[in-house]
Amino acid sequence: LIGDPSAAPALVEALLDEDEDVRMDAMAALETCARPEDGEAILRSLEGDPLPEVKVSALRSLARLGAKAAVPRLRALVSGRCDDDVAWDEENGYWDDWLDVQAEAIRALGRLGASEAIGDLLAARSDEMGQELDDVVLPALVAMPGGAKVLLSLIEGGAPRTRQRALLALADADRAELD
């Protein structure tokens, strides 16, 4: 059964399988059924499994679980690959893999309401060597306490395109946060 938490222990065990397809499928399944006690194993897979698909699913699971303990690692992944602490598949898409993980880490920080990461998100969107990240950073900001205030400042002082994107993101803001 999809989403059945009783499947979680077997899926967590499958995260250690040598077959990468098994690990990808197990992590994808954990997105719907992981239990809070699985958060540590999911974080270990995020850091130790070189497959970007496992990392992206792990980030989604951690966000769904509300795993605040993962916030420091997510913040670090917004800024860089963390090569000393995170395994990567070096044979494929060195840059693209990290960008997918970076974007999902940003989304996860938003879902976790990790307002301590606001500065990290702003730094990532203004990184001259980085990709265009407004489509993930601005919605993440809206979900964070204090994020609406940051978006309002972007509306007041940003370029026309930034102002437009910030306004669109604010359309999804919590009314109490806007007040």
Coordinates of C-alpha atoms in Angstrom, one line a residue:
L1 CA 0.0 0.0 0.0
I2 CA 1.4 3.4 -1.0
G3 CA 2.0 5.6 2.0
D4 CA 1.7 2.7 4.6
P5 CA 4.1 3.5 7.4
S6 CA 4.5 -0.2 8.2
A7 CA 6.5 -0.5 5.0
A8 CA 9.1 2.1 6.2
P9 CA 11.4 -0.3 8.1
A10 CA 11.9 -2.5 5.0
L11 CA 12.4 0.6 2.8
V12 CA 15.0 2.1 5.2
E13 CA 16.9 -1.2 5.1
A14 CA 16.7 -1.2 1.3
L15 CA 18.5 2.2 1.3
L16 CA 21.7 0.2 1.9
D17 CA 21.2 -2.2 -1.0
E18 CA 24.1 -2.3 -3.5
D19 CA 21.6 -2.0 -6.4
E20 CA 21.1 1.6 -7.2
D21 CA 17.6 1.0 -8.7
V22 CA 16.5 -0.6 -5.4
R23 CA 17.9 2.4 -3.4
M24 CA 16.2 4.9 -5.7
D25 CA 12.8 3.1 -5.5
A26 CA 13.1 2.7 -1.7
M27 CA 13.8 6.4 -1.2
A28 CA 11.0 7.4 -3.6
A29 CA 8.6 5.2 -1.7
L30 CA 9.8 6.7 1.6
E31 CA 8.5 10.1 0.4
T32 CA 5.0 9.0 1.2
C33 CA 5.5 6.6 4.2
A34 CA 8.6 7.6 6.2
R35 CA 8.1 8.0 9.9
P36 CA 9.9 10.6 12.1
E37 CA 12.2 7.9 13.4
D38 CA 13.4 7.3 9.8
G39 CA 14.7 10.8 9.5
E40 CA 18.3 10.0 10.6
A41 CA 18.6 7.1 8.1
I42 CA 17.2 9.3 5.3
L43 CA 19.7 12.1 6.1
R44 CA 22.5 9.5 6.0
S45 CA 21.3 8.5 2.5
L46 CA 21.2 12.1 1.4
E47 CA 24.8 12.4 2.5
G48 CA 26.2 9.0 1.6
D49 CA 24.3 7.8 -1.5
P50 CA 25.9 9.2 -4.6
L51 CA 22.8 9.1 -6.7
P52 CA 21.1 12.5 -7.3
E53 CA 17.7 10.9 -7.5
V54 CA 18.1 9.4 -4.0
K55 CA 19.2 12.9 -2.7
V56 CA 16.2 14.7 -4.2
S57 CA 13.8 12.1 -2.8
A58 CA 15.6 12.2 0.6
L59 CA 15.1 16.0 0.7
R60 CA 11.4 15.7 0.0
S61 CA 11.1 13.1 2.7
L62 CA 13.0 15.2 5.2
A63 CA 10.7 18.2 4.5
R64 CA 7.6 16.1 4.8
L65 CA 8.8 14.7 8.1
G66 CA 9.5 18.2 9.4
A67 CA 13.1 17.1 10.1
K68 CA 14.6 20.3 11.6
A69 CA 17.8 18.3 12.4
A70 CA 18.5 18.3 8.7
V71 CA 18.4 22.1 8.3
P72 CA 22.2 22.6 8.7
R73 CA 22.9 20.1 5.9
L74 CA 20.2 21.6 3.7
R75 CA 21.6 25.1 4.3
A76 CA 25.1 23.9 3.3
L77 CA 23.7 22.3 0.1
V78 CA 22.1 25.6 -0.9
S79 CA 25.6 27.1 -1.0
G80 CA 27.7 24.3 -2.4
R81 CA 28.1 20.5 -3.0
C82 CA 29.7 19.8 0.4
D83 CA 32.2 17.5 -1.3
D84 CA 33.9 16.7 2.0
D85 CA 30.7 15.4 3.6
V86 CA 28.4 14.4 0.7
A87 CA 29.0 11.6 -1.8
W88 CA 28.3 12.4 -5.5
D89 CA 28.2 10.3 -8.7
E90 CA 31.2 11.7 -10.5
E91 CA 30.5 9.8 -13.7
N92 CA 27.4 11.8 -14.6
G93 CA 26.3 15.4 -14.6
Y94 CA 28.6 16.9 -12.0
W95 CA 27.1 20.4 -12.1
D96 CA 23.5 19.5 -13.1
D97 CA 23.1 17.0 -10.2
W98 CA 24.1 19.5 -7.7
L99 CA 21.7 22.1 -9.2
D100 CA 18.8 19.6 -8.8
V101 CA 19.8 18.9 -5.2
Q102 CA 20.3 22.7 -4.5
A103 CA 16.8 23.5 -5.8
E104 CA 15.2 20.7 -3.8
A105 CA 17.1 21.8 -0.7
I106 CA 15.7 25.3 -1.1
R107 CA 12.2 23.9 -1.4
A108 CA 12.7 21.8 1.6
L109 CA 13.9 24.7 3.7
G110 CA 10.8 26.6 2.7
R111 CA 8.6 23.7 3.7
L112 CA 10.4 23.4 7.0
G113 CA 9.9 27.1 7.6
A114 CA 13.6 27.5 8.3
S115 CA 13.8 31.2 8.5
E116 CA 17.4 30.9 9.7
A117 CA 18.2 30.0 6.0
I118 CA 16.9 33.3 4.5
G119 CA 20.4 34.7 4.1
D120 CA 21.5 31.5 2.5
L121 CA 18.7 31.7 0.0
L122 CA 19.3 35.3 -0.8
A123 CA 23.0 34.6 -1.3
A124 CA 22.3 31.7 -3.7
R125 CA 20.0 33.8 -5.8
S126 CA 22.6 36.5 -6.2
D127 CA 25.5 34.2 -6.9
E128 CA 27.1 35.4 -10.1
M129 CA 28.2 31.9 -11.1
G130 CA 24.9 30.3 -10.1
Q131 CA 21.7 29.6 -12.1
E132 CA 18.5 31.6 -12.0
L133 CA 16.9 30.5 -8.8
D134 CA 14.1 32.9 -8.2
D135 CA 11.5 30.3 -9.2
V136 CA 12.5 28.2 -6.2
V137 CA 13.9 30.8 -3.8
L138 CA 11.0 33.2 -3.8
P139 CA 8.3 30.6 -3.0
A140 CA 10.5 29.2 -0.3
L141 CA 10.8 32.6 1.3
V142 CA 7.1 33.0 1.3
A143 CA 6.8 29.8 3.4
M144 CA 9.3 31.1 6.0
P145 CA 8.5 33.3 9.0
G146 CA 9.8 36.7 8.0
G147 CA 10.1 35.8 4.4
A148 CA 7.2 38.0 3.3
K149 CA 9.1 41.0 4.6
V150 CA 12.1 40.0 2.5
L151 CA 9.9 39.7 -0.5
L152 CA 8.4 43.1 0.1
S153 CA 11.9 44.6 0.2
L154 CA 12.6 42.9 -3.2
I155 CA 9.5 44.6 -4.5
E156 CA 10.6 48.0 -3.3
G157 CA 14.2 47.8 -4.5
G158 CA 14.4 45.1 -7.1
A159 CA 14.6 45.1 -10.9
P160 CA 11.3 44.9 -12.7
R161 CA 11.5 41.1 -13.3
T162 CA 12.4 40.5 -9.6
R163 CA 9.5 42.7 -8.5
Q164 CA 7.1 40.8 -10.6
R165 CA 8.3 37.4 -9.4
A166 CA 8.2 38.6 -5.8
L167 CA 4.6 39.8 -6.2
L168 CA 3.6 36.4 -7.6
A169 CA 5.3 34.6 -4.7
L170 CA 3.5 36.9 -2.2
A171 CA 0.2 35.9 -3.7
D172 CA 0.7 32.6 -1.9
A173 CA 1.7 34.2 1.4
D174 CA -0.2 33.6 4.6
R175 CA -2.5 36.5 5.3
A176 CA -1.3 36.8 8.9
E177 CA 2.3 37.0 7.7
L178 CA 1.5 39.8 5.2
D179 CA -0.3 41.8 8.0

